Amino acid sequence: MITRRGMMAGVAAGGATLALAKFSLAGMKLDFSLPKLPYAVDALEPHIDAQTMTIHHTKHHQAYIDKLTAALKEGAPEWMNKPIEEIVVNYKTLPDSIRMAVRNHGGGHYNHSLFWTMMAPAKVAGAPSESVAKAIEGAFQSMDEFKKALAAKATGQFGSGWAWLVMDKAKKLSVLSTANQDNPITDGLVPLLGIDVWEHAYYLKYQNKRADYIQAWFNVINWNRVNELFDAANK
Ligand code: MN
């Protein structure tokens, strides 16, 4: 759905019209408060343990929000009213003194808000819709090859970052990784699925074995959410 807010943000962002107009988080409202987890903290056990989930959500995500808020208050209080997508896409226009803080913490707030919704317990996670399955098979040959490609990006990301399934302006799917809290919408791409590969996302349970975390994470993908984001991006 192309909202007035999305269109205005798209104009402000120059090249990012598609991402903002089409993405719109499929109905999810984002502001400067910590979004509730859409499941219990232990709902993704054994793949994602409750302690990691609790710390990740209430400490790490909250810290991104607090630091984003502090930076904007200090250097661009008029931005406090902007939707988070718009802040993330336009951070380069901010003053030097807060630009990096907004890039990191604004990205952190945005990415984690998405991330919680991209996971779900198996009984409510659904399966890829016919159109999502077709698009994935078209881009990667098969679901297995897609998982291998995403896992390779997630494993290969040096240091902290994310791996993503994205849709580009031509509606083509691909996988990529981003460093730190950078994210696809800054480049005009629509994220359909993303995995956090910061050590804070897995270290308590998986220690140095990032590859094991990634394989386990494939069990908690919320395909209903991927389907929803895919449909929103295709409208
Ligand atoms: Mn994280």
Tab-separated table of C-alpha atoms and ligand atoms in Angstrom:
chain	number	residue	atom	x	y	z
A	1	MET	CA	0.000	0.000	0.000
A	2	ILE	CA	1.382	3.392	-0.940
A	3	THR	CA	0.699	5.632	2.008
A	4	ARG	CA	0.984	9.399	2.050
A	5	ARG	CA	3.700	9.029	4.645
A	6	GLY	CA	5.523	6.551	2.440
A	7	MET	CA	5.294	8.812	-0.592
A	8	MET	CA	6.553	11.825	1.314
A	9	ALA	CA	9.397	9.808	2.769
A	10	GLY	CA	10.216	8.530	-0.701
A	11	VAL	CA	10.454	12.054	-2.076
A	12	ALA	CA	12.681	13.096	0.793
A	13	ALA	CA	14.889	10.082	0.285
A	14	GLY	CA	15.477	10.563	-3.414
A	15	GLY	CA	16.265	7.133	-4.794
A	16	ALA	CA	14.577	5.152	-2.077
A	17	THR	CA	10.990	5.616	-3.229
A	18	LEU	CA	10.426	1.921	-3.823
A	19	ALA	CA	11.692	0.834	-0.461
A	20	LEU	CA	9.566	3.251	1.492
A	21	ALA	CA	6.445	3.308	-0.616
A	22	LYS	CA	6.273	-0.439	-1.054
A	23	PHE	CA	7.802	-1.645	2.145
A	24	SER	CA	5.727	0.110	4.795
A	25	LEU	CA	6.537	-2.764	7.188
A	26	ALA	CA	3.288	-4.408	6.157
A	27	GLY	CA	1.265	-2.707	8.838
A	28	MET	CA	3.843	-2.643	11.614
A	29	LYS	CA	4.066	0.628	13.474
A	30	LEU	CA	7.547	1.709	14.499
A	31	ASP	CA	8.245	4.510	16.883
A	32	PHE	CA	10.781	5.141	19.619
A	33	SER	CA	9.552	2.514	22.031
A	34	LEU	CA	10.564	-1.100	22.390
A	35	PRO	CA	8.121	-3.235	20.403
A	36	LYS	CA	6.676	-6.218	22.261
A	37	LEU	CA	7.931	-9.628	21.220
A	38	PRO	CA	5.186	-11.363	19.234
A	39	TYR	CA	5.771	-14.581	21.266
A	40	ALA	CA	6.983	-15.657	24.703
A	41	VAL	CA	10.723	-15.320	25.372
A	42	ASP	CA	11.102	-19.105	25.450
A	43	ALA	CA	8.883	-19.745	22.422
A	44	LEU	CA	11.813	-20.301	20.063
A	45	GLU	CA	13.568	-22.827	22.312
A	46	PRO	CA	15.653	-24.860	21.785
A	47	HIS	CA	16.916	-22.948	18.740
A	48	ILE	CA	16.983	-19.524	20.385
A	49	ASP	CA	17.222	-19.781	24.158
A	50	ALA	CA	15.140	-17.649	26.501
A	51	GLN	CA	18.094	-15.950	28.168
A	52	THR	CA	19.560	-14.806	24.854
A	53	MET	CA	16.127	-13.639	23.713
A	54	THR	CA	15.548	-11.668	26.917
A	55	ILE	CA	18.915	-9.912	26.881
A	56	HIS	CA	18.802	-9.320	23.146
A	57	HIS	CA	15.357	-7.776	23.290
A	58	THR	CA	15.286	-5.876	26.587
A	59	LYS	CA	18.948	-4.811	26.759
A	60	HIS	CA	20.455	-4.634	23.277
A	61	HIS	CA	17.389	-3.442	21.388
A	62	GLN	CA	16.475	-1.031	24.170
A	63	ALA	CA	20.012	0.403	24.086
A	64	TYR	CA	19.710	1.147	20.351
A	65	ILE	CA	16.488	3.014	21.026
A	66	ASP	CA	17.970	4.965	23.942
A	67	LYS	CA	21.087	5.966	22.010
A	68	LEU	CA	19.128	6.870	18.878
A	69	THR	CA	16.833	9.040	20.971
A	70	ALA	CA	19.767	10.729	22.723
A	71	ALA	CA	21.543	11.463	19.430
A	72	LEU	CA	18.475	12.969	17.787
A	73	LYS	CA	17.639	15.040	20.852
A	74	GLU	CA	21.141	16.422	20.800
A	75	GLY	CA	21.649	17.075	17.109
A	76	ALA	CA	18.325	16.959	15.234
A	77	PRO	CA	15.339	17.199	17.582
A	78	GLU	CA	13.028	17.927	14.632
A	79	TRP	CA	13.739	14.369	13.410
A	80	MET	CA	12.076	12.920	16.510
A	81	ASN	CA	8.749	12.994	14.676
A	82	LYS	CA	9.965	11.104	11.635
A	83	PRO	CA	9.177	7.450	11.010
A	84	ILE	CA	12.170	5.219	11.714
A	85	GLU	CA	12.399	4.107	8.047
A	86	GLU	CA	12.828	7.712	6.991
A	87	ILE	CA	15.524	8.311	9.612
A	88	VAL	CA	17.412	5.212	8.518
A	89	VAL	CA	17.265	6.058	4.810
A	90	ASN	CA	18.211	9.719	5.268
A	91	TYR	CA	20.842	9.577	8.005
A	92	LYS	CA	23.556	10.829	5.618
A	93	THR	CA	21.996	14.312	5.649
A	94	LEU	CA	22.450	14.653	9.426
A	95	PRO	CA	25.212	16.747	11.046
A	96	ASP	CA	28.609	15.052	11.457
A	97	SER	CA	28.267	15.047	15.239
A	98	ILE	CA	25.366	12.564	15.282
A	99	ARG	CA	25.474	10.928	11.834
A	100	MET	CA	27.266	7.759	12.894
A	101	ALA	CA	25.212	7.361	16.066
A	102	VAL	CA	21.981	7.585	14.088
A	103	ARG	CA	23.283	5.205	11.422
A	104	ASN	CA	24.208	2.616	14.064
A	105	HIS	CA	21.413	2.987	16.589
A	106	GLY	CA	18.660	3.916	14.154
A	107	GLY	CA	19.667	0.895	12.098
A	108	GLY	CA	19.718	-1.183	15.270
A	109	HIS	CA	16.182	-0.160	16.205
A	110	TYR	CA	14.870	-0.742	12.700
A	111	ASN	CA	16.639	-4.076	12.126
A	112	HIS	CA	15.642	-5.577	15.455
A	113	SER	CA	12.030	-4.443	15.125
A	114	LEU	CA	11.904	-6.408	11.888
A	115	PHE	CA	13.929	-9.317	13.205
A	116	TRP	CA	11.514	-10.242	16.016
A	117	THR	CA	8.686	-10.522	13.504
A	118	MET	CA	10.732	-12.629	11.091
A	119	MET	CA	10.896	-15.466	13.610
A	120	ALA	CA	8.090	-17.560	15.078
A	121	PRO	CA	7.474	-20.870	16.803
A	122	ALA	CA	6.950	-23.685	14.290
A	123	LYS	CA	3.225	-24.063	15.012
A	124	VAL	CA	2.479	-20.536	13.756
A	125	ALA	CA	5.360	-19.971	11.330
A	126	GLY	CA	3.539	-21.257	8.268
A	127	ALA	CA	5.290	-22.111	5.023
A	128	PRO	CA	6.411	-20.171	1.965
A	129	SER	CA	3.391	-19.165	-0.121
A	130	GLU	CA	3.209	-20.411	-3.684
A	131	SER	CA	4.439	-17.066	-4.994
A	132	VAL	CA	7.304	-16.835	-2.489
A	133	ALA	CA	8.371	-20.410	-3.225
A	134	LYS	CA	8.285	-19.646	-6.956
A	135	ALA	CA	10.320	-16.459	-6.543
A	136	ILE	CA	12.916	-18.229	-4.385
A	137	GLU	CA	13.186	-21.125	-6.823
A	138	GLY	CA	13.497	-18.655	-9.690
A	139	ALA	CA	16.366	-16.827	-8.020
A	140	PHE	CA	18.210	-19.702	-6.312
A	141	GLN	CA	17.058	-22.904	-8.134
A	142	SER	CA	15.610	-24.441	-4.973
A	143	MET	CA	14.757	-23.778	-1.335
A	144	ASP	CA	17.846	-25.730	-0.284
A	145	GLU	CA	20.089	-23.638	-2.515
A	146	PHE	CA	18.501	-20.474	-1.132
A	147	LYS	CA	19.258	-21.598	2.429
A	148	LYS	CA	22.835	-22.387	1.444
A	149	ALA	CA	23.219	-18.971	-0.158
A	150	LEU	CA	21.806	-17.122	2.859
A	151	ALA	CA	23.889	-19.230	5.263
A	152	ALA	CA	27.010	-18.457	3.214
A	153	LYS	CA	26.345	-14.709	3.520
A	154	ALA	CA	25.622	-15.055	7.240
A	155	THR	CA	28.714	-17.155	7.898
A	156	GLY	CA	30.922	-15.026	5.690
A	157	GLN	CA	30.016	-11.670	7.222
A	158	PHE	CA	33.260	-10.713	8.956
A	159	GLY	CA	32.544	-9.363	12.421
A	160	SER	CA	29.117	-8.069	13.362
A	161	GLY	CA	26.300	-7.689	10.898
A	162	TRP	CA	23.302	-9.224	9.205
A	163	ALA	CA	22.456	-11.429	6.241
A	164	TRP	CA	19.335	-10.699	4.225
A	165	LEU	CA	16.957	-11.927	1.564
A	166	VAL	CA	15.987	-8.811	-0.374
A	167	MET	CA	13.898	-7.722	-3.339
A	168	ASP	CA	15.244	-5.094	-5.735
A	169	LYS	CA	13.402	-2.578	-7.899
A	170	ALA	CA	13.032	-5.134	-10.687
A	171	LYS	CA	11.379	-7.507	-8.123
A	172	LYS	CA	14.372	-9.822	-8.260
A	173	LEU	CA	15.395	-11.657	-5.097
A	174	SER	CA	18.964	-11.944	-3.881
A	175	VAL	CA	20.943	-12.450	-0.681
A	176	LEU	CA	23.490	-10.069	0.777
A	177	SER	CA	25.121	-9.182	4.050
A	178	THR	CA	25.489	-5.823	5.779
A	179	ALA	CA	28.007	-4.754	8.401
A	180	ASN	CA	27.080	-3.542	11.881
A	181	GLN	CA	23.478	-2.235	11.829
A	182	ASP	CA	23.430	-1.197	8.178
A	183	ASN	CA	20.412	-2.448	6.303
A	184	PRO	CA	19.031	-2.924	2.800
A	185	ILE	CA	16.541	-0.043	2.769
A	186	THR	CA	19.383	2.481	2.721
A	187	ASP	CA	20.194	1.090	-0.746
A	188	GLY	CA	16.584	1.036	-1.908
A	189	LEU	CA	16.159	-2.711	-1.389
A	190	VAL	CA	13.255	-4.335	0.415
A	191	PRO	CA	14.209	-6.806	3.165
A	192	LEU	CA	12.067	-9.946	3.191
A	193	LEU	CA	14.065	-11.909	5.741
A	194	GLY	CA	17.109	-11.135	7.866
A	195	ILE	CA	19.331	-12.918	10.346
A	196	ASP	CA	21.283	-11.130	13.041
A	197	VAL	CA	24.827	-12.520	13.189
A	198	TRP	CA	26.150	-10.284	15.963
A	199	GLU	CA	27.652	-12.455	18.687
A	200	HIS	CA	25.031	-11.110	21.113
A	201	ALA	CA	22.415	-12.987	19.042
A	202	TYR	CA	23.910	-16.420	19.697
A	203	TYR	CA	26.996	-16.468	21.912
A	204	LEU	CA	25.418	-17.660	25.179
A	205	LYS	CA	24.153	-20.839	23.548
A	206	TYR	CA	26.398	-21.346	20.538
A	207	GLN	CA	29.644	-19.595	21.631
A	208	ASN	CA	31.960	-19.404	18.619
A	209	LYS	CA	29.820	-21.737	16.482
A	210	ARG	CA	28.016	-19.187	14.335
A	211	ALA	CA	27.314	-21.814	11.670
A	212	ASP	CA	25.359	-23.933	14.183
A	213	TYR	CA	23.274	-20.925	15.194
A	214	ILE	CA	22.511	-20.182	11.550
A	215	GLN	CA	21.384	-23.757	10.882
A	216	ALA	CA	19.194	-23.704	14.008
A	217	TRP	CA	17.734	-20.325	13.049
A	218	PHE	CA	16.330	-21.807	9.825
A	219	ASN	CA	13.886	-23.668	12.091
A	220	VAL	CA	12.343	-20.463	13.410
A	221	ILE	CA	11.782	-18.496	10.192
A	222	ASN	CA	8.328	-16.921	10.231
A	223	TRP	CA	7.281	-17.720	6.673
A	224	ASN	CA	3.930	-16.040	7.166
A	225	ARG	CA	5.810	-12.794	7.744
A	226	VAL	CA	8.042	-13.354	4.700
A	227	ASN	CA	4.912	-13.959	2.613
A	228	GLU	CA	3.377	-10.765	3.959
A	229	LEU	CA	6.485	-8.662	3.223
A	230	PHE	CA	6.779	-10.235	-0.240
A	231	ASP	CA	3.150	-9.401	-1.034
A	232	ALA	CA	3.542	-5.833	0.263
A	233	ALA	CA	6.656	-5.347	-1.887
A	234	ASN	CA	4.864	-6.663	-4.959
A	235	LYS	CA	1.844	-4.401	-4.718
B	1	MN	MN	21.041	-7.979	17.653
